[in-house]
Tab-separated table of C-alpha atoms in Angstrom:
chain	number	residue	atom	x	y	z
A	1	UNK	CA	126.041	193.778	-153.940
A	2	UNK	CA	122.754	191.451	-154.805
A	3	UNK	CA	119.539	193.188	-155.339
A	4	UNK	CA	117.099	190.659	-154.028
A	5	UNK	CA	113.231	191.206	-155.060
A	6	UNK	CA	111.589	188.385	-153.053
A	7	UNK	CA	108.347	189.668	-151.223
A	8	UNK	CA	109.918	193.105	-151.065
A	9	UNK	CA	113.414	194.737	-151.768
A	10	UNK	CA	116.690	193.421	-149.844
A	11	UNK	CA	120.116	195.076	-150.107
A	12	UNK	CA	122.577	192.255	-149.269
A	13	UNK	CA	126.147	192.155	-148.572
A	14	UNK	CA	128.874	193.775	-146.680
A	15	UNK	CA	128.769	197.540	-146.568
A	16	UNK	CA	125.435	197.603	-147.842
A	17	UNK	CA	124.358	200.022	-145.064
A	18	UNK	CA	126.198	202.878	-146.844
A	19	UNK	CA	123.241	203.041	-149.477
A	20	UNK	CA	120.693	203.996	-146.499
A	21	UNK	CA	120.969	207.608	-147.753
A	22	UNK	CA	119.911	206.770	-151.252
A	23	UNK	CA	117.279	204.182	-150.127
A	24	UNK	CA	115.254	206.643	-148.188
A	25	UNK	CA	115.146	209.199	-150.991
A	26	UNK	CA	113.621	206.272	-152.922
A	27	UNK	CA	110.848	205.269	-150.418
A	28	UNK	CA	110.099	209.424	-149.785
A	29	UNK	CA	110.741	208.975	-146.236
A	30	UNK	CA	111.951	212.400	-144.715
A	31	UNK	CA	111.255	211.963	-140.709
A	32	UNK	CA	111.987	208.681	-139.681
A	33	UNK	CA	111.555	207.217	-135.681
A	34	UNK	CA	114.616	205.591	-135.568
A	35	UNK	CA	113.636	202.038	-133.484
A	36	UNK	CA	116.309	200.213	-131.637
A	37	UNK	CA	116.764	198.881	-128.554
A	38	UNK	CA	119.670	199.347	-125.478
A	39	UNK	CA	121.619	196.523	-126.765
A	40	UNK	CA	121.826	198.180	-130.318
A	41	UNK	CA	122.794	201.145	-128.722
A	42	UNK	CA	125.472	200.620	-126.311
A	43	UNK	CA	126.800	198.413	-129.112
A	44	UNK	CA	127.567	201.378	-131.410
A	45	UNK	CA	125.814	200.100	-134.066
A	46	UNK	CA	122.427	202.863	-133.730
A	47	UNK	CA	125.695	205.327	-134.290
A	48	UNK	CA	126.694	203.084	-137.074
A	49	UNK	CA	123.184	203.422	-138.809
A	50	UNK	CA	122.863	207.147	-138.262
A	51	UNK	CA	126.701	207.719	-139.692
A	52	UNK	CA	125.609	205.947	-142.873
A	53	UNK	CA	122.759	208.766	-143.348
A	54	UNK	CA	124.035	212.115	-142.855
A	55	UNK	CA	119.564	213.013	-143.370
A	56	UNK	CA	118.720	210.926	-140.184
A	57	UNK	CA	121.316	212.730	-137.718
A	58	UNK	CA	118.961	214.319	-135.637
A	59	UNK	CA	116.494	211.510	-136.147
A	60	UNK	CA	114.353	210.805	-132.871
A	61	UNK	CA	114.893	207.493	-131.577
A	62	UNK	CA	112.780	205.037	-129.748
A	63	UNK	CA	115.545	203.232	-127.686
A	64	UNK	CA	113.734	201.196	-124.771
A	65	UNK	CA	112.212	197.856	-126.990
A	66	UNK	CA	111.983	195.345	-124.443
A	67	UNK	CA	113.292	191.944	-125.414
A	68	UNK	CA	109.374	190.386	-126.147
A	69	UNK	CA	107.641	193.507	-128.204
A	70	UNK	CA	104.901	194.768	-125.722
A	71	UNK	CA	101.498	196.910	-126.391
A	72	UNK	CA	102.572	199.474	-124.094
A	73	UNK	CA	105.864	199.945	-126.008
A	74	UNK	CA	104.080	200.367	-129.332
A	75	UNK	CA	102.039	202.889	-127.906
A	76	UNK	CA	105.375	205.090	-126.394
A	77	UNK	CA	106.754	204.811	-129.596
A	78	UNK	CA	103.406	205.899	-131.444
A	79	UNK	CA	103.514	208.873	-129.560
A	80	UNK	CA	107.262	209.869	-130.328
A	81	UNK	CA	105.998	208.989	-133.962
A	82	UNK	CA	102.858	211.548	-133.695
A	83	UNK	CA	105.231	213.998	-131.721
A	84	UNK	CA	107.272	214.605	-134.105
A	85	UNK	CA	105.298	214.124	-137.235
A	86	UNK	CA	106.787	211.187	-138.795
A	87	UNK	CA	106.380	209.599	-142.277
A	88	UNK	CA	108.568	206.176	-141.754
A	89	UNK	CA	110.762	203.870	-139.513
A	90	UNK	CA	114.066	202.748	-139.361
A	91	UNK	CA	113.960	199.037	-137.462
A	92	UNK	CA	117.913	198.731	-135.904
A	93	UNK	CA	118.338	195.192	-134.459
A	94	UNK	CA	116.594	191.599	-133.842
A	95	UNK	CA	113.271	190.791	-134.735
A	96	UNK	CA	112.311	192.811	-131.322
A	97	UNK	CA	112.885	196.671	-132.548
A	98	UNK	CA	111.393	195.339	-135.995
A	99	UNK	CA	108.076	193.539	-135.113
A	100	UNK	CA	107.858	196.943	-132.660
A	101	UNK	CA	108.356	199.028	-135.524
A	102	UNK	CA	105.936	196.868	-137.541
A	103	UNK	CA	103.877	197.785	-134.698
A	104	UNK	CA	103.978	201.599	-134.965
A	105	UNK	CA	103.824	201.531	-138.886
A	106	UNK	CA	99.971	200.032	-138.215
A	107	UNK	CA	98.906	202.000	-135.092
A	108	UNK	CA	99.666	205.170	-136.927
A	109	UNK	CA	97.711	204.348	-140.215
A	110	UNK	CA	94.783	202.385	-138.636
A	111	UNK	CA	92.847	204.094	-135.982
A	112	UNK	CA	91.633	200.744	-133.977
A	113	UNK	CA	93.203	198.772	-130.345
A	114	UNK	CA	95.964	196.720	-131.222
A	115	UNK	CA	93.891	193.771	-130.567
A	116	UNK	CA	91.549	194.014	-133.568
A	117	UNK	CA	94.083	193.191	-135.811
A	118	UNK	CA	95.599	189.763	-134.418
A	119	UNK	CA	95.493	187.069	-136.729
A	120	UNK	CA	93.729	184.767	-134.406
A	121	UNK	CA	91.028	187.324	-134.365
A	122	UNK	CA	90.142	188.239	-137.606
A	123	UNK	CA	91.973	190.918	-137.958
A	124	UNK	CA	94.513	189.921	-140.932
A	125	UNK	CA	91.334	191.338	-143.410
A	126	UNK	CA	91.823	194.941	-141.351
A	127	UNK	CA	94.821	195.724	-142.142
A	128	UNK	CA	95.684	197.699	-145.319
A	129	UNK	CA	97.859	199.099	-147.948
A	130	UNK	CA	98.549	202.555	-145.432
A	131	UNK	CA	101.327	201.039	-143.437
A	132	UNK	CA	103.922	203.497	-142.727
A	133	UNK	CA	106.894	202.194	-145.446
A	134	UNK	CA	109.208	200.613	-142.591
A	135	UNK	CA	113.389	199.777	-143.478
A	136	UNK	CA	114.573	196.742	-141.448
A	137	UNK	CA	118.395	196.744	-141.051
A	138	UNK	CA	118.810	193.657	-139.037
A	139	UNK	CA	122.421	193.189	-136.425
A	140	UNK	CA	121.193	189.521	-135.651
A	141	UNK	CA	120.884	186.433	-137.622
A	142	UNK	CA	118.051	184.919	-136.974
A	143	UNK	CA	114.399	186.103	-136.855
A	144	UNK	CA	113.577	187.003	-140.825
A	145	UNK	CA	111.122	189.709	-139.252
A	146	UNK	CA	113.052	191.727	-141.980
A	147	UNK	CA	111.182	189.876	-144.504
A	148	UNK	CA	108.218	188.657	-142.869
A	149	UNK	CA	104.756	189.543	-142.368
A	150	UNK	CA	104.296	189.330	-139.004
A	151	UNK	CA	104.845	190.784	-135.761
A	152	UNK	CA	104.571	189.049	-132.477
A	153	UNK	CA	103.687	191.072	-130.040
A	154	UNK	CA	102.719	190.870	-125.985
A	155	UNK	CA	98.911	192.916	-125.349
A	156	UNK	CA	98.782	194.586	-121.896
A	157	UNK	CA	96.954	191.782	-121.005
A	158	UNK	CA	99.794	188.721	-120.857
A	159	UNK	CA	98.566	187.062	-124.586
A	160	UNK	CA	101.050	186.888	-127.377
A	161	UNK	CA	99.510	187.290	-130.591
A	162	UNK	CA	100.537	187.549	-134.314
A	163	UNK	CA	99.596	190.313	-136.352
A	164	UNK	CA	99.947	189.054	-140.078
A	165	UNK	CA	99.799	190.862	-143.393
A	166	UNK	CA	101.588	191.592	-146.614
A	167	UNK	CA	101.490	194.854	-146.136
A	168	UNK	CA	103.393	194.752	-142.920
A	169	UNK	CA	106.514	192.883	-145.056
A	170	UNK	CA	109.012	195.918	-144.627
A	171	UNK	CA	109.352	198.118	-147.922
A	172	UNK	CA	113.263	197.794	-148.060
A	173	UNK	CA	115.671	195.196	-145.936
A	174	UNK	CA	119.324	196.283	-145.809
A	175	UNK	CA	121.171	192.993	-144.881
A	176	UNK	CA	124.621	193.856	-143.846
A	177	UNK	CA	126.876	191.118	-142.150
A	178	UNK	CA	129.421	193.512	-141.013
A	179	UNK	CA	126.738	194.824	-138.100
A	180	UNK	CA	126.390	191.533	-136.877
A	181	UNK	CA	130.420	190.543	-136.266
A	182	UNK	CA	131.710	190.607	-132.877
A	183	UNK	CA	128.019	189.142	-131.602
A	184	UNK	CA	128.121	187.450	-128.385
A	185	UNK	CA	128.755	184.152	-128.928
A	186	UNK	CA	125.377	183.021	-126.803
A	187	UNK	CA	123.274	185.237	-129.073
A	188	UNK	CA	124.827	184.204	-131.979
A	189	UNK	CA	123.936	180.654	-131.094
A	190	UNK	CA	120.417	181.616	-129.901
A	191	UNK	CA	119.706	183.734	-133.130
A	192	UNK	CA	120.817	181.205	-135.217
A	193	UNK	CA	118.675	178.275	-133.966
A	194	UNK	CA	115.864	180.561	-134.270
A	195	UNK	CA	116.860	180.346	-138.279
A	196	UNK	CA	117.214	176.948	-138.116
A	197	UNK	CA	113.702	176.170	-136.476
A	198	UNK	CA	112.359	178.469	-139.123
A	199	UNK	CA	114.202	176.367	-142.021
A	200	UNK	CA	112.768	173.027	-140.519
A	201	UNK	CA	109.268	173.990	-139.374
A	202	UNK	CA	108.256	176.196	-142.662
A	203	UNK	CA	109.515	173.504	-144.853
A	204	UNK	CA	107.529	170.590	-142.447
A	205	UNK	CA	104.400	172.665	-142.897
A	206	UNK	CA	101.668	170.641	-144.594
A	207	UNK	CA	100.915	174.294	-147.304
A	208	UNK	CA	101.758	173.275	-150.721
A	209	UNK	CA	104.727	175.887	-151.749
A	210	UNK	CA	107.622	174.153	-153.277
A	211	UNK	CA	109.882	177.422	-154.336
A	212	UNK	CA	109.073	178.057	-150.707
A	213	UNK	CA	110.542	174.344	-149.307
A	214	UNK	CA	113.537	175.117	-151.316
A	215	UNK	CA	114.557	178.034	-150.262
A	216	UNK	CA	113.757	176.556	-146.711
A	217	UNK	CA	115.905	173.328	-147.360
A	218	UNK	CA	118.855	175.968	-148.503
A	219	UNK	CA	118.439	178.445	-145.716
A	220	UNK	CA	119.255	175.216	-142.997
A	221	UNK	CA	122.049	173.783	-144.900
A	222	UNK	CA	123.514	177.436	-144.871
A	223	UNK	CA	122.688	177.306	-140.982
A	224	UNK	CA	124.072	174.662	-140.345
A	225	UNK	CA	127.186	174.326	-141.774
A	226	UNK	CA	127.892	178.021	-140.283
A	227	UNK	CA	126.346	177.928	-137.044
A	228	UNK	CA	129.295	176.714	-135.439
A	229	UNK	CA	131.782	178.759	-136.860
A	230	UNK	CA	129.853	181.908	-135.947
A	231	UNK	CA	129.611	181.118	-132.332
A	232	UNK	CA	133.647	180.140	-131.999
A	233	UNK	CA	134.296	182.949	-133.882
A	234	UNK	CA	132.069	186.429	-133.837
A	235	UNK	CA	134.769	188.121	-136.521
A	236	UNK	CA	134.047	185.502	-139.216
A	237	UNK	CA	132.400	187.741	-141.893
A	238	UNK	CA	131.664	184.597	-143.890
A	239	UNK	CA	130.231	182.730	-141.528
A	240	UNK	CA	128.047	186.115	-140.371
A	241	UNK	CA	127.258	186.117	-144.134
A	242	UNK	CA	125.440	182.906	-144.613
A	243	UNK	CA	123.710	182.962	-141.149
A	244	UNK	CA	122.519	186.421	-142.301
A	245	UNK	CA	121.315	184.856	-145.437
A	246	UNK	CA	119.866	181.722	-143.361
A	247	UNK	CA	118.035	184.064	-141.410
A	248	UNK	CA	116.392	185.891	-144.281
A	249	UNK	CA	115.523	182.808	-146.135
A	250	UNK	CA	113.459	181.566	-143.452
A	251	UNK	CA	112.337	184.979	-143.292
A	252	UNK	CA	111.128	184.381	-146.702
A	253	UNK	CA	109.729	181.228	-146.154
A	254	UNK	CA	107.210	182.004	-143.542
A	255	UNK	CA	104.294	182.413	-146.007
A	256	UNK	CA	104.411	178.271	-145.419
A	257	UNK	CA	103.661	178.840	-142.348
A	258	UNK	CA	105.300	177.659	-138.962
A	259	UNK	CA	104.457	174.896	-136.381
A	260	UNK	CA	104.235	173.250	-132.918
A	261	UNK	CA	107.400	174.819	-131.857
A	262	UNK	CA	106.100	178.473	-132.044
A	263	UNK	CA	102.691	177.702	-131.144
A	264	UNK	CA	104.674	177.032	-127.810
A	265	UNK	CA	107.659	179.494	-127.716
A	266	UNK	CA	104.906	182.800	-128.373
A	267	UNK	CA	102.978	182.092	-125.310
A	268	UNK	CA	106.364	180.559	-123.189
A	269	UNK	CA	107.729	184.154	-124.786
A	270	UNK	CA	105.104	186.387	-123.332
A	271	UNK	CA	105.570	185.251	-119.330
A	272	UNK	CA	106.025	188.192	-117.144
A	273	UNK	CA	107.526	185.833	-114.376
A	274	UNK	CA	110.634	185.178	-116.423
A	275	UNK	CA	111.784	186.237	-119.229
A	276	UNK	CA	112.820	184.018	-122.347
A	277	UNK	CA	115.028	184.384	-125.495
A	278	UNK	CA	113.019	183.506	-128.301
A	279	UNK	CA	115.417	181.728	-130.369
A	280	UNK	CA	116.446	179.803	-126.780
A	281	UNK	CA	112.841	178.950	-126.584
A	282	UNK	CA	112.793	177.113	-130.326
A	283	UNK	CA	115.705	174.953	-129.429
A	284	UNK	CA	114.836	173.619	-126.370
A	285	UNK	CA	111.756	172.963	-127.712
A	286	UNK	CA	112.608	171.547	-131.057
A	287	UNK	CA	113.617	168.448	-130.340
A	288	UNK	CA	110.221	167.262	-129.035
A	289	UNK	CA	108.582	168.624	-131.399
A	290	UNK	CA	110.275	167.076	-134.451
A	291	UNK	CA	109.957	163.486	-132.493
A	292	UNK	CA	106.292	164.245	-132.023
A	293	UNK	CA	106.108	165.221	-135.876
A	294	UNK	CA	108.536	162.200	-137.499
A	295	UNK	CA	105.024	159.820	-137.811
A	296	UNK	CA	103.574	162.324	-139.938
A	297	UNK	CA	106.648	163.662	-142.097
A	298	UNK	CA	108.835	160.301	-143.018
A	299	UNK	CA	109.741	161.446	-146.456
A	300	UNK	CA	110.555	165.044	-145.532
A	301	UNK	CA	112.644	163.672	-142.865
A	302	UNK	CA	114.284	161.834	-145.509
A	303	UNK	CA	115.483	165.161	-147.561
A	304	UNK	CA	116.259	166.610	-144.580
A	305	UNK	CA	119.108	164.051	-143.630
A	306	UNK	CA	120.076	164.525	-147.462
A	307	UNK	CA	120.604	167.908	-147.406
A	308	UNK	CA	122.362	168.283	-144.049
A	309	UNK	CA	124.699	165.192	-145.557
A	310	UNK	CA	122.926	162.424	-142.262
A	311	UNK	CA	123.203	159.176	-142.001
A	312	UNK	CA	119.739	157.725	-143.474
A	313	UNK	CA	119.605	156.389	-139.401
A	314	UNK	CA	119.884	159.242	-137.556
A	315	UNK	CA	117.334	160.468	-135.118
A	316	UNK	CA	116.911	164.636	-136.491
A	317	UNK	CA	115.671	165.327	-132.715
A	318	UNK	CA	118.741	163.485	-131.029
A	319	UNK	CA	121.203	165.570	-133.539
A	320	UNK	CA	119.279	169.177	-132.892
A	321	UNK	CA	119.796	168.296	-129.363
A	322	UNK	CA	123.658	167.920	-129.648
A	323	UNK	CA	124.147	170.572	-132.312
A	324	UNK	CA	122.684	172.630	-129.599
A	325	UNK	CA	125.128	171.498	-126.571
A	326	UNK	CA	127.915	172.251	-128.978
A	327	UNK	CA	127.345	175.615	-128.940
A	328	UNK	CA	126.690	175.921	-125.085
A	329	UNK	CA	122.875	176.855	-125.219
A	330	UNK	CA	120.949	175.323	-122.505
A	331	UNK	CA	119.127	171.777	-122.999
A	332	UNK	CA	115.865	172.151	-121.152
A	333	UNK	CA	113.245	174.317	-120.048
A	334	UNK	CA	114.429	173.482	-116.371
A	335	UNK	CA	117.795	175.049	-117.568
A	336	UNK	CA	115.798	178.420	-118.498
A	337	UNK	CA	114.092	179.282	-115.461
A	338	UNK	CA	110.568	177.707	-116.656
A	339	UNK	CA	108.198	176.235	-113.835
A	340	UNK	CA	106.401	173.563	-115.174
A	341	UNK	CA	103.103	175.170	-112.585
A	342	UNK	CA	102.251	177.258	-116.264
A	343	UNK	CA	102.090	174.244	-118.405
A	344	UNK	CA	98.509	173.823	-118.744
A	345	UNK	CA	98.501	177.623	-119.860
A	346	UNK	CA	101.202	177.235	-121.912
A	347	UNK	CA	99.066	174.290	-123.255
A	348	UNK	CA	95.851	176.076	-124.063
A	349	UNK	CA	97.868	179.343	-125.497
A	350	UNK	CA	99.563	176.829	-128.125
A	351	UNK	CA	96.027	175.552	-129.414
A	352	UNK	CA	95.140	179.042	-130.008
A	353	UNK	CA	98.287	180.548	-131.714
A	354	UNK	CA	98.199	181.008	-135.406
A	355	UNK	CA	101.329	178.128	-135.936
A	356	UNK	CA	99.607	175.677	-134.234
A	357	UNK	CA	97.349	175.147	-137.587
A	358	UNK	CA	100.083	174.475	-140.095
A	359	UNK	CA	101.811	171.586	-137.820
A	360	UNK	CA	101.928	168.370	-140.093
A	361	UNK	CA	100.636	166.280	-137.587
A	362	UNK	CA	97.260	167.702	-135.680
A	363	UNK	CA	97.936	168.916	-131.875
A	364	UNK	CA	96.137	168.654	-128.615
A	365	UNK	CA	96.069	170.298	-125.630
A	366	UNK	CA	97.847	167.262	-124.159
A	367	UNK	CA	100.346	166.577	-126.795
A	368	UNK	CA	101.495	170.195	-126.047
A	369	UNK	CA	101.855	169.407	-122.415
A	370	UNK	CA	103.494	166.367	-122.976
A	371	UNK	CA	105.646	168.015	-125.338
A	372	UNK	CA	106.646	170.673	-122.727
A	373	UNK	CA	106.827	167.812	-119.936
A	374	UNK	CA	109.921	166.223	-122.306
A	375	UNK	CA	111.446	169.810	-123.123
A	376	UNK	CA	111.337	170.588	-119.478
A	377	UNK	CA	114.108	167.528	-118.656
């Protein structure tokens, strides 16, 4: 076992859910809403959780996260909080169930709409220390939401919007591998390009944070030279184990800031016409992205090559686009269902989303659009 103490507490390694019990006597929490979604559930691993915690048996759970977080599901899952007089959460599952629970921890400590509190609105000031404590156990590889301060979540009226704050970091993240074995393969691969983007686009950001770029610069070698193996092979606990670690280091490195990938995939994310896989959405849209960005980045392009052992030649955006055929994801927009008729949208969302400002190069309107135009091939 590794005690991590990094922007808040993480139990990592295998078996590491048994010390749930304990942990929860630690933070005081005595009435948790369990969060989780139907995935988590039908795949045993809610069960799993509650097995580990002999306290939590009769726990009420919040089972029906949709795959984008919405308003309206933060609000049912308020009111199961309220109901039955919680003093914590327990987040079971991606980055979905934990930005929700995020979610709930705020609503039920800060009387005010959802809205006030978006980053893009001011609201980052509003939030306070009186966040319900939330535990993250994570059964992907891929989002960091277990370390992260922010929650991306879908208003009732279509926006996506980031709510941001150290005190929304959960108190305790309990990173065990074994939950995420036997993962599809497709969301293995999906999940773990989401770590990848988050590796390449916090360390691109322009924010001066070098212990940050190195644990960034780690997190994607670890990626990358697992990636693979976890998608051919979903009972490869150490493969699991350093995409688990991937995904928490980019996790940790997302006080740096993201980019022009997420200022696209949180609006693209938040369509009610279709719906998209986050992590999907980052590497389709990578690879434009990182040839918009080479002008502005040459000597972080450089290390990057280094570290991922490249030829001093190769094109980064040509390789993310065959790393990502090799483990069967789709290659385009096209290939996910997107019309190009919301590009313009899309467009004007990604000007307005809080990644959009720590991009190393500036962004227009209509270098997003052109940007979507090439990801859409």
């Amino acid at each position: 076992m590794s005690l991590i103490t990094y922007l808040t507490n993480v139990k990592f390694g295998a078996g590491e859910l048994s010390s749930l019990e304990a942990e929860l006597a630690n933070l005081g929490i005595k009435r948790p809403l369990l969060i989780a979604d139907r995935g988590v559930i039908a795949a045993g691993l809610l069960d799993k959780v509650v097995a580990a915690a002999p306290s939590i048996a009769s726990a009420p759970v919040f089972g029906d996260t949709p795959s984008n977080p919405t308003e309206s599901a933060v609000r049912s899952a308020l009111n199961q909080y309220s109901a039955n007089d919680c003093d914590g959460l327990i987040a079971i599952g991606g980055g979905s169930p934990i930005d929700l629970a995020k979610g709930v921890a705020l609503l039920a400590t800060h009387n005010e709409p959802l809205e006030t509190f978006a980053a893009i609105l001011g609201g980052i000031p509003k939030i306070t220390a009186r966040v319900a404590p939330v535990i993250a156990i994570p059964t992907t590889a891929g989002t960091g939401s277990e370390v992260g301060r922010a929650a991306l979540i879908t208003l009732d009226d279509g926006r996506k919007l980031g709510f941001i704050s150290p005190y929304l970091i959960p108190r305790l993240a309990i990173c065990d591998p074994e939950l995420t074995v036997g993962m599809p393969a497709w969301l293995t691969a999906a999940t773990g390009m989401d770590a990848v983007t988050h590796c390449l686009e916090t360390y691109l950001s322009p924010r001066y944070n070098p212990p940050a770029e190195a644990i960034a610069l780690d997190g994607l070698a670890r990626a990358v030279a697992h990636i693979e193996r976890a998608v051919a092979d979903g009972n490869d606990l150490e493969a699991r184990s350093e995409m688990l670690m991937a995904a928490l280091q980019g996790g940790l490195t997302f006080q740096k800031g993201l980019g022009a990938v997420h200022a696209l995939s949180h609006p693209l994310g938040g369509l009610k016409e279709v719906s998209l896989h986050h992590g999907t959405l980052n590497a389709v849209l990578l690879p434009a992205v990182l040839r918009f960005n080479a002008s502005a980045a040459m000597e972080k392009y450089t290390r990057i090559r280094q570290v991922l052992g490249l030829a001093e030649d190769v094109d980064l955006a040509e390789w993310v686009k065959a790393l990502v055929s090799r483990i069967g994801m789709p290659g385009s927009l096209s290939a996910m269902g997107v019309s190009p008729v919301v590009f313009p949208a899309i467009a004007a969302a990604a000007m307005e989303d809080h990644s959009s400002a720590t991009n190393p190069r500036a962004v227009t309107s209509q270098d997003y659009a052109r940007m979507l135009e090439e990801s859409f091939r």
